[in-house]
PDB file of N, CA and C in Angstrom:
ATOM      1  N   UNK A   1       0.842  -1.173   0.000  1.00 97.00           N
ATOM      2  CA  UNK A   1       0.000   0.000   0.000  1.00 97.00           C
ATOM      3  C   UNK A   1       0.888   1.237   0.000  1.00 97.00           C
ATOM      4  N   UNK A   2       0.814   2.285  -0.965  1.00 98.00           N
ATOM      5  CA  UNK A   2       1.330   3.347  -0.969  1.00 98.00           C
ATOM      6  C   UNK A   2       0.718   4.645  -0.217  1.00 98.00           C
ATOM      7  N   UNK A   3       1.306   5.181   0.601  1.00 98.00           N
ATOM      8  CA  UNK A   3       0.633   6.333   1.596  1.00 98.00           C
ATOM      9  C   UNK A   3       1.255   7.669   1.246  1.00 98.00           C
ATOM     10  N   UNK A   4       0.636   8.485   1.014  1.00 98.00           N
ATOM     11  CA  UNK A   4       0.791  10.282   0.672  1.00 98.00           C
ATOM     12  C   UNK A   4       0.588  10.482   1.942  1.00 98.00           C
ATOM     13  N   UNK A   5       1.202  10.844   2.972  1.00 97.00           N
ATOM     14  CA  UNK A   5       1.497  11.445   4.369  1.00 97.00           C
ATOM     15  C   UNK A   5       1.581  13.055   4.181  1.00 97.00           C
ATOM     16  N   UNK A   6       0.403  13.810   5.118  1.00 96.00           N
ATOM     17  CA  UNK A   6       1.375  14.914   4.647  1.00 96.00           C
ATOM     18  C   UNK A   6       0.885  15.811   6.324  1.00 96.00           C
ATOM     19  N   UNK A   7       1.595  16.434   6.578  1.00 92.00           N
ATOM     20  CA  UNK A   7       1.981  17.261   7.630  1.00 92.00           C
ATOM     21  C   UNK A   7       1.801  18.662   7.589  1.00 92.00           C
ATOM     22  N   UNK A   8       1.253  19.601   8.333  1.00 87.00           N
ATOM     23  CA  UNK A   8       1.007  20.796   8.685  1.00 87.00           C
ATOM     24  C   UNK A   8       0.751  21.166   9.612  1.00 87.00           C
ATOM     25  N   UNK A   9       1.010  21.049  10.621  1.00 80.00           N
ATOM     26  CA  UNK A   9       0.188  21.369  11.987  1.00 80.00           C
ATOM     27  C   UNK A   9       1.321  22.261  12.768  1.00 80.00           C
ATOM     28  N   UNK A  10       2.449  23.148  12.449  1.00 81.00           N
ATOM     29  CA  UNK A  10       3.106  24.289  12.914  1.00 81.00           C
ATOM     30  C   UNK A  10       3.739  24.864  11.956  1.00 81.00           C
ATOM     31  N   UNK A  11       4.770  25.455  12.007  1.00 82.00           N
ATOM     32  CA  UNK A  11       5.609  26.231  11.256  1.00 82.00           C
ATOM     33  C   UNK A  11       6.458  25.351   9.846  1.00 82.00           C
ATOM     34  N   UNK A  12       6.087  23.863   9.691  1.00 87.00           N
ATOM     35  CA  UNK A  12       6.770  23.465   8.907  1.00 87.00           C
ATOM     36  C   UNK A  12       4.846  22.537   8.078  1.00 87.00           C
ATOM     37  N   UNK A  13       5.224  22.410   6.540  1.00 91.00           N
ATOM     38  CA  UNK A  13       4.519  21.654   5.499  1.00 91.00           C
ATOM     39  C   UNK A  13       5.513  20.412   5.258  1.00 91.00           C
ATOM     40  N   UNK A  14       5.169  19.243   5.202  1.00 95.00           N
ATOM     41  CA  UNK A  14       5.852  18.341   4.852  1.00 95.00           C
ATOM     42  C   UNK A  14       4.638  17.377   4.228  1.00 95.00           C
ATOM     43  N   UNK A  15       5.467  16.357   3.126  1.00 97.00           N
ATOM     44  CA  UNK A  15       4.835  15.248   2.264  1.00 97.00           C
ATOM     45  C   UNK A  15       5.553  14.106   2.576  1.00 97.00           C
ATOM     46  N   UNK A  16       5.163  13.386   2.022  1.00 98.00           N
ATOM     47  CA  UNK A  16       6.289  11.766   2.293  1.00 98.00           C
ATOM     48  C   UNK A  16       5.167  10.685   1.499  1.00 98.00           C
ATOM     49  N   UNK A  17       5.973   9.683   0.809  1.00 98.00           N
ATOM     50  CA  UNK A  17       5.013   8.472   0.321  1.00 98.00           C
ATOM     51  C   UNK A  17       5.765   7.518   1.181  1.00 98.00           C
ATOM     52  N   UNK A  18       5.104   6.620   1.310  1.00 98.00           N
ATOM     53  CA  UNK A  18       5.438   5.611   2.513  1.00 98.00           C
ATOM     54  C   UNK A  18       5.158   4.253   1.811  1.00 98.00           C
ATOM     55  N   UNK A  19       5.670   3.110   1.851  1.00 98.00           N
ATOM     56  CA  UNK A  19       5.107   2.112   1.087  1.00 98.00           C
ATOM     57  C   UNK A  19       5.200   0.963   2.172  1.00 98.00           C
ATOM     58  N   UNK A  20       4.125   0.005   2.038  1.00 97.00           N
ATOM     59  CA  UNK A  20       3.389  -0.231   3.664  1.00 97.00           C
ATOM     60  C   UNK A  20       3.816  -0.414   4.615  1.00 97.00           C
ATOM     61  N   UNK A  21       4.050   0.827   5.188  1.00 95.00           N
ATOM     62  CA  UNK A  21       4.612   1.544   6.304  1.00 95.00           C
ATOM     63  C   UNK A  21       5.791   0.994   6.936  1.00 95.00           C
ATOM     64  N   UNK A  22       6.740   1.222   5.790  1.00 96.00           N
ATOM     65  CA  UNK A  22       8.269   0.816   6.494  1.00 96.00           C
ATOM     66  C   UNK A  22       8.976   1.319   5.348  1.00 96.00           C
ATOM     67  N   UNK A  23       8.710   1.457   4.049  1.00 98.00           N
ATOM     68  CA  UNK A  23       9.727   2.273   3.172  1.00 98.00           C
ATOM     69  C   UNK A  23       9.463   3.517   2.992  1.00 98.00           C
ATOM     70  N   UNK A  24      10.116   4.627   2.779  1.00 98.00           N
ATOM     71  CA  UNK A  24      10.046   6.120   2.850  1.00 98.00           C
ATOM     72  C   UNK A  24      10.683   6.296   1.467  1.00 98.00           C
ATOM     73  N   UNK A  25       9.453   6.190   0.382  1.00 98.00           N
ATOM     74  CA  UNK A  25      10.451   7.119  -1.268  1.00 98.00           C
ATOM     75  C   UNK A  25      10.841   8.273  -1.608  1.00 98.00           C
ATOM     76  N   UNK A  26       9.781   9.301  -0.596  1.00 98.00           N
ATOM     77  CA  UNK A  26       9.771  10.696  -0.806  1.00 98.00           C
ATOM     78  C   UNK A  26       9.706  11.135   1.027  1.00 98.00           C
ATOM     79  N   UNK A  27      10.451  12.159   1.145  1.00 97.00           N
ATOM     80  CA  UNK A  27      10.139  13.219   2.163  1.00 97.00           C
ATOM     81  C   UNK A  27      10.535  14.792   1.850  1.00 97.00           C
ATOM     82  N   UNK A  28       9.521  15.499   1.616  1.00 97.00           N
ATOM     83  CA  UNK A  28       9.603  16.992   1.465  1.00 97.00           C
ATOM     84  C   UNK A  28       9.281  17.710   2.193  1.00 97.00           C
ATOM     85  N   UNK A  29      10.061  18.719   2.943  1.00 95.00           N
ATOM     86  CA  UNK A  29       9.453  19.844   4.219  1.00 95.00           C
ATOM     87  C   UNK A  29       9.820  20.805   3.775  1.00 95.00           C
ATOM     88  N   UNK A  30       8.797  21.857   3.674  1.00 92.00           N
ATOM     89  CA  UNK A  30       9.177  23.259   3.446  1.00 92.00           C
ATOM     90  C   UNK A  30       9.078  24.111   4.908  1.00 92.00           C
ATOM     91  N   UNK A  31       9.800  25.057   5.152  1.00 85.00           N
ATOM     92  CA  UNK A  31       9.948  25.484   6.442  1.00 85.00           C
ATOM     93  C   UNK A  31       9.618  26.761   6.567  1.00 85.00           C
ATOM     94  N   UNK A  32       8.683  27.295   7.568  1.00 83.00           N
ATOM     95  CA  UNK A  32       8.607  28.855   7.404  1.00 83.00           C
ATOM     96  C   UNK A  32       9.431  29.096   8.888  1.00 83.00           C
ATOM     97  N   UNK A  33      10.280  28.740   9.474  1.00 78.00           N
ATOM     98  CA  UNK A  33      11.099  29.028  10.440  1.00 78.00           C
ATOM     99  C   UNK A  33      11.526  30.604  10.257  1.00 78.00           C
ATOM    100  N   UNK A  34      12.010  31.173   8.849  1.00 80.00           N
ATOM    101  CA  UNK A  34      12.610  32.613   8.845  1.00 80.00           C
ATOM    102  C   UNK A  34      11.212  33.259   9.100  1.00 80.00           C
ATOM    103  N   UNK A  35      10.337  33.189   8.568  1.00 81.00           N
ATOM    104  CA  UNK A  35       9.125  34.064   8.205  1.00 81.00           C
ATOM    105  C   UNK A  35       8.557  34.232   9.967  1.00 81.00           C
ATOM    106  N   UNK A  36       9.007  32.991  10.981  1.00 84.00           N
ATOM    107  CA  UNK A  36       8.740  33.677  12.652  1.00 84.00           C
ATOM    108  C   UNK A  36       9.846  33.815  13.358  1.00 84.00           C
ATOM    109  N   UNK A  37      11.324  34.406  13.015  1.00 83.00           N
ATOM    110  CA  UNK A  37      12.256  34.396  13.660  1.00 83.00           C
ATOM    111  C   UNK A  37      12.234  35.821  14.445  1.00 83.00           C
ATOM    112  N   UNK A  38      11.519  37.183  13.657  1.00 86.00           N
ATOM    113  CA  UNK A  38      11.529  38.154  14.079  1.00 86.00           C
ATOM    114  C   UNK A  38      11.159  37.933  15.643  1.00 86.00           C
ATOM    115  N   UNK A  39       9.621  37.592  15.306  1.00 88.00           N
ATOM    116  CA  UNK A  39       8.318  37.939  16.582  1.00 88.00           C
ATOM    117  C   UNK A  39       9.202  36.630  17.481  1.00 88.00           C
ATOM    118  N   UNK A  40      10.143  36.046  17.246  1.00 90.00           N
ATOM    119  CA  UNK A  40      10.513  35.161  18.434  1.00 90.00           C
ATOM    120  C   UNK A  40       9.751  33.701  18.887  1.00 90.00           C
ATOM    121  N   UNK A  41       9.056  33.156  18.131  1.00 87.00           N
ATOM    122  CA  UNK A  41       8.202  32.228  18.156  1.00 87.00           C
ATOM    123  C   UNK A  41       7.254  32.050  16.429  1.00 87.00           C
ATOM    124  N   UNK A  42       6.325  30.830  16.586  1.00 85.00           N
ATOM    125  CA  UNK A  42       5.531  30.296  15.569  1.00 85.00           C
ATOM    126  C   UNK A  42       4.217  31.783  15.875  1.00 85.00           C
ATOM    127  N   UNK A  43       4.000  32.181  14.691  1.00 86.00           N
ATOM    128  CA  UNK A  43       2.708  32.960  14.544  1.00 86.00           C
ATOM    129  C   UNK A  43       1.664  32.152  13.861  1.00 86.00           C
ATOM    130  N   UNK A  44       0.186  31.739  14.361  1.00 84.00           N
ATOM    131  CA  UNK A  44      -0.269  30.606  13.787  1.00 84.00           C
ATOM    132  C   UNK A  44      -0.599  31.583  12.586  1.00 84.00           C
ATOM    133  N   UNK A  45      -0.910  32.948  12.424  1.00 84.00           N
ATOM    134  CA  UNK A  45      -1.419  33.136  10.800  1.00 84.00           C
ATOM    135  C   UNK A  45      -0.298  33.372  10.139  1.00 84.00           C
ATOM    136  N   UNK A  46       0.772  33.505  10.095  1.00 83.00           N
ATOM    137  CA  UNK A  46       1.871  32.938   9.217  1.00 83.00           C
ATOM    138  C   UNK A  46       1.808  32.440   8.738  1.00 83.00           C
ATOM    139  N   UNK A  47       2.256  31.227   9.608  1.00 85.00           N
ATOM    140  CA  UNK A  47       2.127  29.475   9.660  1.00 85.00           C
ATOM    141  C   UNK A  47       0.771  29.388   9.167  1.00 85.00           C
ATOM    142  N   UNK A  48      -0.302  29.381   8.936  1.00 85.00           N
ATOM    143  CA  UNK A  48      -1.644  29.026   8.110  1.00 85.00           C
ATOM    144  C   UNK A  48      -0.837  29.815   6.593  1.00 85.00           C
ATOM    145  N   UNK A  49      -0.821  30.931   6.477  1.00 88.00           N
ATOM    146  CA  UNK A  49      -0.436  31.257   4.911  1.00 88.00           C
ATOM    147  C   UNK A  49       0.627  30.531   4.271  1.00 88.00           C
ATOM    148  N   UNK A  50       1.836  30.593   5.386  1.00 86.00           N
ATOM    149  CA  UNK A  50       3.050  29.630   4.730  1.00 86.00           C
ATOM    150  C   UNK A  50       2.248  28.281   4.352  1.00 86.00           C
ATOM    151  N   UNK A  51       1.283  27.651   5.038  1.00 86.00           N
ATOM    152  CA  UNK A  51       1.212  25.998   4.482  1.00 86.00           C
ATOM    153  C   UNK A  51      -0.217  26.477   3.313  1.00 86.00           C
ATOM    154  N   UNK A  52      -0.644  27.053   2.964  1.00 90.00           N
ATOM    155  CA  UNK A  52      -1.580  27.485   1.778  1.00 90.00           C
ATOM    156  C   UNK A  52      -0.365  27.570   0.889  1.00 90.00           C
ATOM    157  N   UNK A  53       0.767  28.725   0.928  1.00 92.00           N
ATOM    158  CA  UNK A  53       1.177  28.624  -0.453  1.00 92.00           C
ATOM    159  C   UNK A  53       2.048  27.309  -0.903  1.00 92.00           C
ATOM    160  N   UNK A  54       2.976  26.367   0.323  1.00 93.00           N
ATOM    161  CA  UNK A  54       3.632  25.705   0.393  1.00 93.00           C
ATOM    162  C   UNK A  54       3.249  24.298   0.108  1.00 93.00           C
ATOM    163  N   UNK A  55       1.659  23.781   0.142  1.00 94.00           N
ATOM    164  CA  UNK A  55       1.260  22.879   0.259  1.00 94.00           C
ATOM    165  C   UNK A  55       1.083  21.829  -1.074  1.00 94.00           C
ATOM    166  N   UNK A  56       0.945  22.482  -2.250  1.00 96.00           N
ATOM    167  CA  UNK A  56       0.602  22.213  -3.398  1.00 96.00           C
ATOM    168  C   UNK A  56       2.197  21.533  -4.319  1.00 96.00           C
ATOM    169  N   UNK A  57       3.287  22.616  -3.587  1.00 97.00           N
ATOM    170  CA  UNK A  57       4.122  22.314  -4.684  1.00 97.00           C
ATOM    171  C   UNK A  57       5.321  21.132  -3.616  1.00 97.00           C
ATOM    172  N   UNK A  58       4.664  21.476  -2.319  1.00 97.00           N
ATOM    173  CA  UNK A  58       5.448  19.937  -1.427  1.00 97.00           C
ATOM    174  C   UNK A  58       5.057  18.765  -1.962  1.00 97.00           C
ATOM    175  N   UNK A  59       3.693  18.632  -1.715  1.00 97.00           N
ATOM    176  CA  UNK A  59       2.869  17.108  -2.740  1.00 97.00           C
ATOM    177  C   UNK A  59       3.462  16.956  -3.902  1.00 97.00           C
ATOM    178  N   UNK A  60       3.571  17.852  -5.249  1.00 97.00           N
ATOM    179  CA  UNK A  60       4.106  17.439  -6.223  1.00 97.00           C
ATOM    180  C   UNK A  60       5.504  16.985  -6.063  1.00 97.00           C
ATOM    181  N   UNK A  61       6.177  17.294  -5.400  1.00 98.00           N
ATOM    182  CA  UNK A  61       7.839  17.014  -5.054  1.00 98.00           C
ATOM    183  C   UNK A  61       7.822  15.788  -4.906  1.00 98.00           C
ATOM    184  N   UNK A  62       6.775  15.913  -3.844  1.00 98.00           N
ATOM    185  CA  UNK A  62       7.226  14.589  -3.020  1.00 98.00           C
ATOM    186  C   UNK A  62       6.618  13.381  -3.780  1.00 98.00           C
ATOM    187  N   UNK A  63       5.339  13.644  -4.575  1.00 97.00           N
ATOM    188  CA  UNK A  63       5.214  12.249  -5.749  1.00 97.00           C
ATOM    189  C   UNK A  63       5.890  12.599  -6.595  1.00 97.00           C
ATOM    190  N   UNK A  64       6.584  13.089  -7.166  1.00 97.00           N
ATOM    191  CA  UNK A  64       7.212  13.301  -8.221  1.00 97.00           C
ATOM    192  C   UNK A  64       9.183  12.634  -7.689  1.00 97.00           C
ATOM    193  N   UNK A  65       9.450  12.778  -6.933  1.00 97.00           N
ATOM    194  CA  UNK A  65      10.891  12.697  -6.164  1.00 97.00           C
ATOM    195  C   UNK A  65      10.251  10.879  -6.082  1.00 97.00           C
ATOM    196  N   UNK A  66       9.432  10.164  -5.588  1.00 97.00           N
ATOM    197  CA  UNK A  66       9.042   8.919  -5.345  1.00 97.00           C
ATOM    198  C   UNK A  66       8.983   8.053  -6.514  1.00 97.00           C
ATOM    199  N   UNK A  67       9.103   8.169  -7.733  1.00 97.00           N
ATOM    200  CA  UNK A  67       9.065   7.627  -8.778  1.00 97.00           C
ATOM    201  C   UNK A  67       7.395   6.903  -9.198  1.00 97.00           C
ATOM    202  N   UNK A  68       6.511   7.351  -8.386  1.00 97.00           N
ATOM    203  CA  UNK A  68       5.195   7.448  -8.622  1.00 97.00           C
ATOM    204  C   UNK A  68       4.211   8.076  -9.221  1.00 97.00           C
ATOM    205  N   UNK A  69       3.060   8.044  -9.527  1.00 97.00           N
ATOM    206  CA  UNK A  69       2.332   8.843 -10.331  1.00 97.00           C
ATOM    207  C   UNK A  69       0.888   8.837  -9.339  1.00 97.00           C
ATOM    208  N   UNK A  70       0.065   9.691  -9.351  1.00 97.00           N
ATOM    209  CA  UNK A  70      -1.015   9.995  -8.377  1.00 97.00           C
ATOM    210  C   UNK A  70      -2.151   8.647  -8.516  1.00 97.00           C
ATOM    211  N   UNK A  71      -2.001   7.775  -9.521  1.00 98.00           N
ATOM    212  CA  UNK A  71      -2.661   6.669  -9.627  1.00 98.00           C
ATOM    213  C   UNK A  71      -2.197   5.639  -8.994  1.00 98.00           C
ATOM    214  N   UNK A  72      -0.714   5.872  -8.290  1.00 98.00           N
ATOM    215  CA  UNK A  72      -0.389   5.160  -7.781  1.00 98.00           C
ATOM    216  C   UNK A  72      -0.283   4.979  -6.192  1.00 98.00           C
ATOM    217  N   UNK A  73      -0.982   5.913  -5.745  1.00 98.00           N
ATOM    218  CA  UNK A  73      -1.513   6.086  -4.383  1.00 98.00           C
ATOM    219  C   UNK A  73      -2.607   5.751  -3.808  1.00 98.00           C
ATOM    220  N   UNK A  74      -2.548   4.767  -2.875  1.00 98.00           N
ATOM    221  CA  UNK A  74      -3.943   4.077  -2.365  1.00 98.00           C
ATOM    222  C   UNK A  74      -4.786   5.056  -1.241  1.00 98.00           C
ATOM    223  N   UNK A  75      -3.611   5.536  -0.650  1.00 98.00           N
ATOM    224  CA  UNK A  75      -4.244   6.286   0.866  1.00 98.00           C
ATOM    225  C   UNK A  75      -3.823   7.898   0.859  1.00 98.00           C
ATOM    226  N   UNK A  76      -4.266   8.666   1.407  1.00 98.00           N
ATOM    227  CA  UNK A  76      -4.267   9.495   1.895  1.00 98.00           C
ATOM    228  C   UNK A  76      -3.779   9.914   3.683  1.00 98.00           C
ATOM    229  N   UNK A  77      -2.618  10.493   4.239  1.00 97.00           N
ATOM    230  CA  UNK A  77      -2.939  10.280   5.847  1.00 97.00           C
ATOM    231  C   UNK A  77      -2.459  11.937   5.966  1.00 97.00           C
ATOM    232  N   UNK A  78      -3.388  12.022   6.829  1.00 95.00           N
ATOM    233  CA  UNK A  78      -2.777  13.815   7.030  1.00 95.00           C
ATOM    234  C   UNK A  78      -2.887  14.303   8.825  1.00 95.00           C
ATOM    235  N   UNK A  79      -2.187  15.411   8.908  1.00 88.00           N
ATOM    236  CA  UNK A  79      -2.513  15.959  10.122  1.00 88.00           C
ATOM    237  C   UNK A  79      -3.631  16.251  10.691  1.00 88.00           C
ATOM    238  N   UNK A  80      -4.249  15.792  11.385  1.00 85.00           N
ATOM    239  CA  UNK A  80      -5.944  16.203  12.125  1.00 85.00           C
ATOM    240  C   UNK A  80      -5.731  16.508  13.742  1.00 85.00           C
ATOM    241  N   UNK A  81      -5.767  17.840  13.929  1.00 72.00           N
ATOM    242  CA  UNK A  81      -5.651  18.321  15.137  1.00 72.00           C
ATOM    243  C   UNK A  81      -4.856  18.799  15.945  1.00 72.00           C
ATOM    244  N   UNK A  82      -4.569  19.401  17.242  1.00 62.00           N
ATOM    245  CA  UNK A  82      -2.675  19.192  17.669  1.00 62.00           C
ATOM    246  C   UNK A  82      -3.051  18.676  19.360  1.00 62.00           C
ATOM    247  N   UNK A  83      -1.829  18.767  20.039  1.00 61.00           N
ATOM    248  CA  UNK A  83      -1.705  17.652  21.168  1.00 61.00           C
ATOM    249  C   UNK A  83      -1.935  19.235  21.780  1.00 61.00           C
TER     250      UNK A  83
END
């Protein structure tokens, strides 16, 4: 089973395909770390705009870097919520 993982839930967007759940083909993180270094911490509306513009072209990386094609993805797993 091939898994599109993808991550957002602070200052970083990340993708990853996973193949059933022990090989890693792709991992892509884009980081908005500079964009909250000023204010000294994560700003969540930053961090919400950074993963809007960041989100679209991490996924393509990261199936594209995996030697896969979007037909070749069974699952979907994403971030839902925070601790």
């Amino acid at each position: 089973m091939n898994v599109l993982g993808i991550e957002s839930s602070c200052d970083e967007t990340g993708a990853s395909i996973v193949v059933d759940g022990k090989t890693m083909l792709s991992n892509v993180v884009a980081s908005s770390l500079e964009l909250h270094r000023y204010y000294g911490g994560v700003v969540p509306e930053i961090a919400a705009r950074s993963h809007i513009d960041s989100i679209i072209p991490v996924i393509e990386e990261s199936i594209d870097s995996s030697g896969l094609g979007w037909q070749d993805i069974d699952a979907i797993a994403v971030t839902y919520g925070a601790v």
